[in-house]
Coordinates of C-alpha atoms in Angstrom, one line a residue:
M151 CA 30.8 24.3 3.3
D152 CA 27.3 25.6 3.3
K153 CA 24.1 24.5 1.8
K154 CA 24.6 26.7 -1.4
T155 CA 27.9 24.8 -2.3
N156 CA 27.0 21.4 -0.9
H157 CA 24.9 19.4 -3.4
L158 CA 24.0 16.8 -0.7
M159 CA 22.1 19.4 1.3
S160 CA 19.2 20.2 -0.9
P161 CA 16.4 21.8 1.3
D162 CA 13.9 19.3 0.2
L163 CA 16.1 16.5 1.4
M164 CA 16.6 17.6 5.0
P165 CA 15.3 15.4 7.8
I166 CA 11.8 15.9 8.9
P167 CA 11.5 17.1 12.5
H168 CA 8.9 15.5 14.8
N169 CA 6.6 18.6 14.8
E170 CA 6.4 18.4 10.9
K171 CA 5.2 14.8 10.9
K172 CA 1.6 15.2 9.8
I173 CA 0.4 12.0 8.6
S174 CA -1.8 10.0 11.1
T175 CA -2.2 6.3 11.3
L176 CA -5.7 6.7 9.8
G177 CA -4.4 9.1 7.2
F178 CA -1.7 6.7 6.1
S179 CA -4.3 3.9 5.9
F180 CA -6.4 6.1 3.7
M181 CA -3.4 6.8 1.5
W182 CA -2.9 3.1 1.2
V183 CA -6.5 2.7 0.1
G184 CA -5.9 5.3 -2.6
M185 CA -2.5 3.9 -3.7
A186 CA -3.6 0.2 -3.9
V187 CA -6.4 0.9 -6.4
V188 CA -4.1 0.4 -9.3
L189 CA -4.5 -1.1 -12.8
A190 CA -1.8 -3.6 -12.1
A191 CA -4.0 -5.2 -9.5
F192 CA -6.8 -5.5 -12.2
A193 CA -4.2 -7.3 -14.4
I194 CA -3.1 -9.7 -11.7
G195 CA -6.7 -10.8 -11.0
G196 CA -7.6 -11.2 -14.7
A197 CA -4.4 -13.1 -15.5
G198 CA -4.7 -15.3 -12.5
V199 CA -8.2 -16.6 -13.2
Q200 CA -7.1 -17.8 -16.5
E201 CA -5.3 -20.7 -14.8
I202 CA -6.6 -21.0 -11.2
S203 CA -9.8 -20.3 -9.5
L204 CA -10.5 -16.9 -7.8
I205 CA -10.2 -18.2 -4.3
W206 CA -6.7 -19.2 -5.0
V207 CA -6.0 -15.8 -6.6
V208 CA -7.4 -14.2 -3.4
L209 CA -5.3 -16.3 -1.2
G210 CA -2.1 -15.6 -3.3
T211 CA -2.9 -11.9 -3.2
L212 CA -3.2 -11.9 0.6
V213 CA 0.0 -13.9 1.1
G214 CA 1.9 -11.5 -1.4
T215 CA 0.6 -8.4 0.1
I216 CA 1.1 -9.4 3.7
L217 CA 4.7 -10.3 2.9
I218 CA 5.4 -7.1 1.1
G219 CA 3.5 -5.2 3.7
L220 CA 6.0 -6.5 6.3
A221 CA 8.9 -5.5 4.2
I222 CA 7.5 -2.1 3.7
S223 CA 6.9 -1.7 7.5
V224 CA 10.5 -2.8 8.2
T225 CA 12.0 -0.2 5.8
A226 CA 9.5 2.5 6.8
D227 CA 11.4 2.7 10.2
I228 CA 14.2 4.6 8.5
G229 CA 12.0 7.5 7.8
I230 CA 10.1 7.2 11.1
E231 CA 13.2 7.0 13.2
H232 CA 15.5 9.5 11.4
G233 CA 13.2 11.6 9.3
I234 CA 15.3 11.0 6.2
S235 CA 14.2 10.0 2.6
F236 CA 15.1 7.1 0.5
P237 CA 17.8 8.7 -1.7
V238 CA 19.4 10.3 1.4
Y239 CA 19.5 7.0 3.3
M240 CA 20.9 5.1 0.2
R241 CA 24.1 7.1 0.6
A242 CA 25.0 4.7 3.4
P243 CA 24.7 1.4 1.4
F244 CA 25.8 2.8 -2.0
G245 CA 27.7 6.0 -1.3
T246 CA 27.1 9.7 -1.9
V247 CA 27.5 9.1 -5.7
G248 CA 26.5 5.5 -5.8
T249 CA 23.1 6.4 -4.4
H250 CA 22.1 7.8 -7.8
F251 CA 22.3 4.3 -9.5
P252 CA 19.5 2.5 -7.6
S253 CA 17.7 5.8 -7.0
I254 CA 17.4 6.7 -10.7
V255 CA 16.1 3.1 -11.5
R256 CA 13.5 3.6 -8.8
G257 CA 12.7 7.1 -10.1
V258 CA 12.3 5.9 -13.7
A259 CA 10.1 3.0 -12.5
A260 CA 8.0 5.4 -10.5
S261 CA 7.7 7.7 -13.5
M262 CA 6.7 4.7 -15.7
W263 CA 3.9 3.9 -13.4
F264 CA 2.8 7.5 -13.3
G265 CA 2.6 7.3 -17.1
I266 CA 0.7 4.0 -17.3
N267 CA -1.8 5.1 -14.5
T268 CA -2.3 8.5 -16.1
F269 CA -3.0 6.8 -19.5
F270 CA -5.7 4.6 -18.1
G271 CA -7.1 7.4 -16.1
S272 CA -7.2 9.5 -19.2
T273 CA -9.1 6.9 -21.1
A274 CA -11.7 6.8 -18.4
I275 CA -12.0 10.7 -18.5
N276 CA -12.3 10.5 -22.2
G277 CA -15.1 7.9 -21.7
I278 CA -16.9 10.2 -19.3
L279 CA -16.6 13.2 -21.6
N280 CA -17.9 11.1 -24.5
I281 CA -21.0 10.1 -22.5
L282 CA -21.7 13.8 -21.6
F283 CA -20.5 15.9 -24.6
G284 CA -19.5 13.4 -27.3
F285 CA -15.8 14.4 -26.8
D286 CA -13.3 11.8 -28.0
N287 CA -9.6 12.6 -27.7
W288 CA -7.8 10.5 -25.1
F289 CA -4.4 12.3 -25.5
V290 CA -5.7 15.7 -24.8
C291 CA -7.2 14.0 -21.6
Y292 CA -3.9 12.5 -20.8
I293 CA -2.1 15.9 -21.0
L294 CA -4.6 17.7 -18.9
F295 CA -4.9 14.8 -16.4
A296 CA -1.1 14.6 -16.1
L297 CA -0.7 18.3 -15.4
F298 CA -3.5 18.3 -12.8
Q299 CA -1.8 15.5 -10.8
L300 CA 1.6 17.2 -11.1
F301 CA 0.3 20.5 -9.7
N302 CA -1.6 18.6 -6.9
T303 CA 1.7 16.9 -5.9
A304 CA 3.7 20.1 -6.2
L305 CA 1.5 21.6 -3.3
G306 CA 3.2 19.2 -0.8
I307 CA 2.6 16.0 1.1
K308 CA -0.1 17.3 3.2
A309 CA -2.1 18.0 0.0
V310 CA -1.6 14.3 -0.8
E311 CA -3.1 13.2 2.5
K312 CA -6.1 15.5 2.2
F313 CA -6.9 14.2 -1.1
A314 CA -6.5 10.5 -0.1
D315 CA -8.9 11.2 2.8
L316 CA -11.5 12.3 0.2
A317 CA -10.8 9.7 -2.4
A318 CA -10.5 6.6 -0.3
P319 CA -14.2 6.2 0.9
I320 CA -15.4 7.2 -2.6
I321 CA -13.3 4.6 -4.3
I322 CA -14.5 1.8 -1.9
L323 CA -18.2 2.6 -2.5
I324 CA -17.8 2.8 -6.2
G325 CA -15.7 -0.4 -6.2
V326 CA -18.5 -2.3 -4.4
W327 CA -20.9 -1.0 -7.2
M328 CA -18.5 -2.1 -9.9
Y329 CA -18.1 -5.6 -8.2
F330 CA -21.9 -6.2 -8.3
T331 CA -22.4 -4.8 -11.9
L332 CA -19.8 -7.2 -13.2
A333 CA -20.7 -10.1 -11.1
G334 CA -24.3 -9.7 -12.4
T335 CA -23.0 -9.8 -15.9
A336 CA -21.0 -13.0 -15.3
S337 CA -24.0 -14.6 -13.6
E338 CA -26.1 -13.9 -16.7
Q339 CA -23.6 -15.9 -18.7
G340 CA -23.9 -18.8 -16.2
K341 CA -20.4 -18.3 -14.7
D342 CA -19.7 -18.8 -11.1
I343 CA -17.1 -16.2 -10.4
W344 CA -15.5 -18.2 -7.5
S345 CA -15.1 -21.4 -9.5
W346 CA -14.8 -20.5 -13.1
V347 CA -11.4 -20.8 -14.7
E348 CA -10.6 -20.2 -18.3
S349 CA -7.9 -22.9 -18.8
P350 CA -7.5 -24.8 -15.5
V351 CA -4.0 -26.2 -14.5
T352 CA -3.1 -28.7 -11.8
G353 CA -0.2 -30.0 -9.9
G354 CA 3.2 -28.0 -10.4
A355 CA 1.7 -25.8 -13.0
A356 CA -1.1 -24.7 -10.6
F357 CA 1.6 -23.9 -7.9
T358 CA 3.6 -22.0 -10.3
A359 CA 0.4 -19.9 -11.2
F360 CA -0.2 -19.4 -7.5
V361 CA 3.3 -18.2 -7.0
V362 CA 3.1 -15.8 -9.9
V363 CA 0.1 -14.2 -8.2
V364 CA 2.0 -13.9 -4.9
V365 CA 5.2 -12.4 -6.5
G366 CA 3.2 -10.3 -9.0
N367 CA 1.6 -8.5 -6.0
M368 CA 5.0 -8.2 -4.3
G369 CA 6.6 -7.1 -7.5
Y370 CA 4.3 -3.9 -7.8
W371 CA 4.8 -2.8 -4.2
S372 CA 8.7 -3.6 -4.1
T373 CA 9.0 0.0 -5.2
L374 CA 7.5 1.2 -2.0
A375 CA 9.3 -1.5 0.0
A376 CA 12.5 0.2 -1.2
D377 CA 11.7 3.9 -0.8
I378 CA 8.8 4.1 1.6
S379 CA 10.9 6.3 3.9
S380 CA 10.3 9.1 1.5
I381 CA 6.7 9.0 2.6
S382 CA 7.1 7.4 6.2
R383 CA 9.3 10.3 7.4
F384 CA 6.1 12.3 7.5
I385 CA 4.2 9.7 9.7
K386 CA 3.4 10.8 13.2
A387 CA 5.3 8.7 15.8
P388 CA 5.8 9.0 19.6
K389 CA 9.1 10.3 20.8
L390 CA 11.2 8.3 23.4
E391 CA 9.4 5.0 22.3
R392 CA 11.8 2.2 22.2
N393 CA 9.2 -0.5 21.5
W394 CA 9.5 -1.1 17.6
V395 CA 5.9 -2.0 17.0
K396 CA 4.5 1.0 19.0
R397 CA 6.8 3.4 17.3
N398 CA 5.9 2.1 13.8
K399 CA 2.2 1.7 14.5
G400 CA 1.2 4.0 11.7
A401 CA 3.1 2.1 9.1
L402 CA 2.1 -1.3 10.3
V403 CA -1.7 -0.6 10.3
G404 CA -1.5 0.9 6.8
S405 CA 0.9 -1.7 5.3
L406 CA -0.7 -4.9 7.0
V407 CA -4.3 -4.1 7.1
A408 CA -5.2 -1.3 4.5
L409 CA -2.9 -2.6 1.7
P410 CA -3.9 -6.3 1.8
L411 CA -7.7 -5.6 2.1
T412 CA -7.6 -3.0 -0.7
Q413 CA -5.3 -4.9 -3.1
T414 CA -7.3 -8.0 -2.6
F415 CA -10.5 -6.3 -3.4
I416 CA -9.1 -4.7 -6.6
V417 CA -7.5 -8.0 -7.7
V418 CA -11.2 -9.5 -7.3
L419 CA -12.5 -6.7 -9.4
G420 CA -9.9 -7.5 -12.1
A421 CA -10.8 -11.2 -12.1
V422 CA -14.5 -10.6 -12.2
S423 CA -14.0 -8.1 -15.1
Y424 CA -12.2 -10.8 -17.1
I425 CA -14.8 -13.5 -16.3
A426 CA -17.6 -11.1 -17.2
V427 CA -16.2 -9.6 -20.5
S428 CA -12.9 -11.4 -21.1
N429 CA -10.9 -8.2 -20.6
F430 CA -9.2 -7.1 -17.3
D431 CA -8.7 -3.6 -18.6
P432 CA -11.3 -1.8 -16.2
V433 CA -12.2 0.9 -18.8
V434 CA -13.0 -1.7 -21.5
A435 CA -14.8 -3.9 -19.0
L436 CA -17.0 -1.1 -17.7
Q437 CA -17.7 0.1 -21.2
E438 CA -19.0 -3.3 -22.1
S439 CA -21.0 -4.0 -19.1
A440 CA -22.6 -0.6 -18.3
S441 CA -23.8 2.5 -20.0
G442 CA -25.2 6.0 -19.4
L443 CA -24.8 7.5 -15.8
V444 CA -23.8 4.1 -14.3
L445 CA -20.9 3.9 -16.7
G446 CA -19.9 7.5 -16.0
I447 CA -19.8 6.9 -12.3
L448 CA -17.9 3.7 -12.6
L449 CA -15.4 5.2 -14.8
L450 CA -15.0 7.9 -12.3
M451 CA -13.6 5.2 -10.0
I452 CA -10.7 4.7 -12.5
V453 CA -10.0 8.4 -12.5
L454 CA -9.9 8.7 -8.8
A455 CA -7.8 5.5 -8.6
Q456 CA -5.1 6.5 -10.8
W457 CA -4.9 10.0 -9.3
S458 CA -4.6 9.0 -5.6
T459 CA -2.1 6.3 -6.5
N460 CA 0.1 8.4 -8.7
V461 CA 0.5 11.2 -6.3
S462 CA 1.6 9.1 -3.2
A463 CA 3.2 6.0 -4.8
N464 CA 4.8 7.4 -7.9
I465 CA 5.2 11.2 -8.2
V466 CA 6.4 11.9 -4.6
P467 CA 9.1 9.2 -4.6
A468 CA 10.2 10.1 -8.1
A469 CA 10.3 13.8 -7.5
T470 CA 12.4 13.2 -4.3
I471 CA 14.9 11.0 -6.1
F472 CA 15.3 13.5 -8.9
S473 CA 15.7 16.4 -6.5
N474 CA 18.5 14.5 -4.8
V475 CA 20.2 13.8 -8.0
G476 CA 20.0 17.5 -9.2
G477 CA 21.0 18.9 -5.9
P478 CA 19.8 22.2 -4.3
K479 CA 19.2 23.9 -7.7
L480 CA 16.6 21.3 -8.4
P481 CA 13.7 21.8 -5.9
F482 CA 11.1 19.3 -5.3
W483 CA 8.4 20.8 -7.5
A484 CA 10.9 20.6 -10.5
G485 CA 11.5 16.9 -9.7
V486 CA 7.7 16.4 -9.8
F487 CA 7.6 17.8 -13.4
I488 CA 10.6 15.7 -14.5
A489 CA 8.8 12.6 -13.3
G490 CA 5.8 13.6 -15.4
L491 CA 8.0 14.0 -18.5
V492 CA 9.8 10.8 -18.0
G493 CA 6.6 8.9 -17.4
T494 CA 5.1 10.4 -20.8
V495 CA 8.4 9.9 -22.8
I496 CA 8.1 6.1 -22.3
Q497 CA 4.8 6.0 -24.1
P498 CA 2.8 4.0 -21.5
W499 CA 0.0 3.5 -23.9
S500 CA 2.0 0.9 -25.6
I501 CA 3.2 -1.3 -22.8
F502 CA 0.0 -2.4 -21.0
N503 CA 0.2 -6.1 -22.2
L504 CA 3.6 -6.3 -20.7
L505 CA 2.4 -5.5 -17.1
I506 CA 2.9 -9.0 -15.6
P507 CA 6.4 -9.5 -17.0
V508 CA 7.3 -6.0 -15.8
L509 CA 6.2 -6.8 -12.3
L510 CA 8.4 -9.8 -12.1
I511 CA 11.4 -7.8 -13.5
A512 CA 10.7 -5.0 -11.0
A513 CA 10.5 -7.5 -8.2
A514 CA 14.0 -8.9 -9.3
I515 CA 15.7 -5.6 -9.4
L516 CA 14.0 -3.8 -6.4
S517 CA 13.9 -6.8 -4.1
V518 CA 17.8 -6.8 -4.0
I519 CA 17.7 -3.2 -2.9
V520 CA 15.2 -4.0 -0.2
G521 CA 17.6 -6.9 1.0
I522 CA 20.6 -4.6 1.0
I523 CA 18.7 -1.9 3.0
F524 CA 17.6 -4.6 5.6
A525 CA 21.2 -5.9 6.0
D526 CA 22.6 -2.3 6.2
Y527 CA 20.0 -0.7 8.5
Y528 CA 19.3 -3.6 10.8
L529 CA 22.0 -6.2 10.8
L530 CA 25.0 -3.9 10.5
R531 CA 24.0 -0.5 11.9
K532 CA 21.3 -1.9 14.1
R533 CA 19.1 1.2 13.2
R534 CA 21.7 3.7 14.3
M535 CA 22.7 6.2 11.7
N536 CA 25.5 8.9 11.5
V537 CA 22.9 11.2 9.8
H538 CA 25.1 14.2 9.8
D539 CA 27.7 12.5 7.6
L540 CA 24.9 11.6 5.1
Y541 CA 25.0 15.4 4.2
K542 CA 28.9 15.8 4.2
Q543 CA 30.7 15.6 0.9
G544 CA 33.9 14.2 2.6
G545 CA 32.3 12.2 5.4
Q546 CA 32.3 8.5 6.0
F547 CA 29.9 7.7 3.2
R548 CA 32.2 9.1 0.7
Y549 CA 33.8 5.7 0.4
D550 CA 35.8 5.3 -2.8
G551 CA 35.0 8.3 -5.1
G552 CA 31.5 8.3 -3.6
V553 CA 30.7 4.7 -4.2
N554 CA 30.1 1.8 -1.8
W555 CA 31.3 -1.0 -3.9
A556 CA 29.8 -3.7 -1.5
G557 CA 26.3 -2.2 -2.3
I558 CA 27.0 -2.1 -6.1
I559 CA 28.4 -5.6 -6.3
S560 CA 25.6 -7.0 -4.1
W561 CA 22.9 -5.4 -6.3
V562 CA 24.5 -6.8 -9.5
I563 CA 24.8 -10.3 -8.1
G564 CA 21.3 -10.3 -6.5
S565 CA 19.7 -8.9 -9.6
A566 CA 21.2 -11.7 -11.8
F567 CA 20.0 -14.4 -9.4
A568 CA 16.6 -12.9 -9.1
Y569 CA 16.2 -12.5 -12.8
T570 CA 17.3 -16.0 -13.4
F571 CA 14.7 -17.3 -11.0
S572 CA 12.1 -14.9 -12.1
T573 CA 9.1 -16.9 -10.8
Y574 CA 10.5 -16.4 -7.1
S575 CA 12.3 -13.0 -8.0
F576 CA 11.5 -11.3 -4.8
F577 CA 12.5 -14.0 -2.5
V578 CA 15.7 -14.8 -4.3
G579 CA 16.6 -11.1 -4.7
F580 CA 16.0 -10.2 -1.2
G581 CA 17.8 -13.2 0.2
V582 CA 20.9 -13.0 -2.1
G583 CA 21.1 -9.1 -1.8
A584 CA 21.0 -9.2 2.0
L585 CA 23.5 -11.9 2.3
C586 CA 26.0 -10.5 -0.2
Y587 CA 25.9 -7.1 1.2
Y588 CA 26.3 -8.3 4.8
L589 CA 29.3 -10.4 4.1
L590 CA 31.0 -8.0 1.7
A591 CA 30.2 -5.0 4.0
K592 CA 31.2 -6.7 7.3
H593 CA 34.2 -8.6 6.3
W594 CA 35.7 -6.4 3.6
Y595 CA 34.3 -2.9 3.0
F596 CA 33.6 -1.6 6.3
K597 CA 37.1 -2.7 7.5
K598 CA 38.4 -0.5 4.8
H599 CA 35.8 2.3 5.5
P600 CA 35.0 2.3 9.2
Q601 CA 31.5 3.4 10.1
A602 CA 31.2 5.5 13.3
E603 CA 27.8 4.0 14.3
I604 CA 29.1 0.5 14.0
E605 CA 32.3 1.2 15.7
N606 CA 30.7 3.1 18.5
P607 CA 27.0 1.7 18.7
S608 CA 25.8 4.5 21.0
D609 CA 22.0 5.0 21.1
D610 CA 22.3 8.5 22.3
E611 CA 24.7 9.5 19.5
Y612 CA 23.1 7.7 16.6
L613 CA 19.3 7.1 17.2
G614 CA 16.7 9.7 16.4
I615 CA 13.1 9.8 17.7
T616 CA 13.7 6.8 19.9
V617 CA 15.9 9.1 22.0
G618 CA 13.9 12.2 21.3
R619 CA 16.2 13.7 18.8
D620 CA 15.3 15.7 15.8
W621 CA 18.3 15.6 13.3
V622 CA 19.0 19.2 12.3
I623 CA 21.5 19.7 9.5
G624 CA 23.2 22.8 8.6
E625 CA 26.5 24.6 9.4
K626 CA 25.5 24.5 13.0
F627 CA 23.0 21.9 14.3
V628 CA 21.5 21.0 17.6
E629 CA 21.3 17.5 18.9
E630 CA 18.6 16.9 21.4
K631 CA 19.7 14.3 24.0
L632 CA 16.7 14.0 26.2
G633 CA 17.8 10.6 27.3
R634 CA 20.7 12.1 29.4
K635 CA 20.8 15.1 31.8
T636 CA 23.3 17.6 30.7
G637 CA 21.8 20.7 32.3
T638 CA 20.4 21.9 29.0
E639 CA 18.0 20.5 26.4
G640 CA 20.6 20.0 23.8
S641 CA 24.1 20.7 22.8
T642 CA 25.4 22.7 19.8
Q643 CA 28.3 21.6 17.6
K644 CA 29.9 22.7 14.5
M645 CA 29.5 20.7 11.3
D646 CA 32.1 21.0 8.7
A647 CA 30.0 19.9 5.8

């Protein structure tokens, strides 16, 4: 069966070879700076200082972002090692049909965040145009801003990195300006931004407020912890490198340095905004604390923030997922515009006040997926993947009618536990999801459906860049086996997809 009749072999979902990995360590770090400047971070900071001091909010943000950064780095290895995206890999723990269930949830979540970020970017654009020309129509700004972002993303992943390279330093500089502007406003009111708390709590209530900050930060980025492979498959990495840390350096630096530092800075801005003007909506805060050219420049930060975040963190993952669901007839660029449409239909302008509850729910649902991925990829397959079968309609990932019931059952159970204990949702969801999947798959489902890479744990057969292999999928494919001498650089085999 060829690519024209096999819906699993959409051209946009093929493994990325080594020579097409274009994102450097610095480039990925800049992408994180752009992605981490998000409205949700403002909300976390503003909500946090209502009960605990800013220093505890900062500590909670650092703890949360470092923990989620570790989770992101762990799952990023899937893209770096094998060059495959999130919806393709999810055929392993959920099945060739079952992959669509968690993938669509992630795609809709990403589209929702695209709509929310676009809405606040559009209000900032509207504010700038109002200053310059007296124009006042945020919905027109929303439509134009959305289309601009969608076309930018449709140009391809390298266009995303180029924009992030430009936006990141600008965002940092304007963010510093915003901090001192709002801190000055707070100081004029006699408020010390590092000690002021609106309604202080102590004891167990203070600990709960601290945990909400930790999990709130983790909740937003649990989306990328699940599907970072859709981006990490483009990160440069050395061939034949068996050291996990060295091979994943690009992901580690971005996720453990750039993310925590940038996220913490933006959380501080949200907190200072609330302290200064009693509102953590950055557009409102700026309009109340600045005017004229200063206001226009600061509002520009909001526009750049939403743009850079949306492209890398929301549109690319959602478009990849929708392309996978639609098959070869739905190319990546079409998935981009579906993401934009879904993100608009949810009417993001009406759900801003629900951000913190939404983050906790997101952590509950998506943390289970991250736990299942960890158990499947590291504990059971031990990083080896029968990648060719991921693209076969009748291969080992067909399971029962295309569904891996170990994954589905674990997701349902884990989500129920995580939602029940919502304050600790990410930790509960990850742990329960990983444990359930490991036990169900190892002792039940994989006995019923043997997995080649588990039955025959061969590095040469089932690892990717570690052994110098580029996975090439098609009616004929080449397997590079640089780790063993065969007299040729590779061997050609027939694939009956």
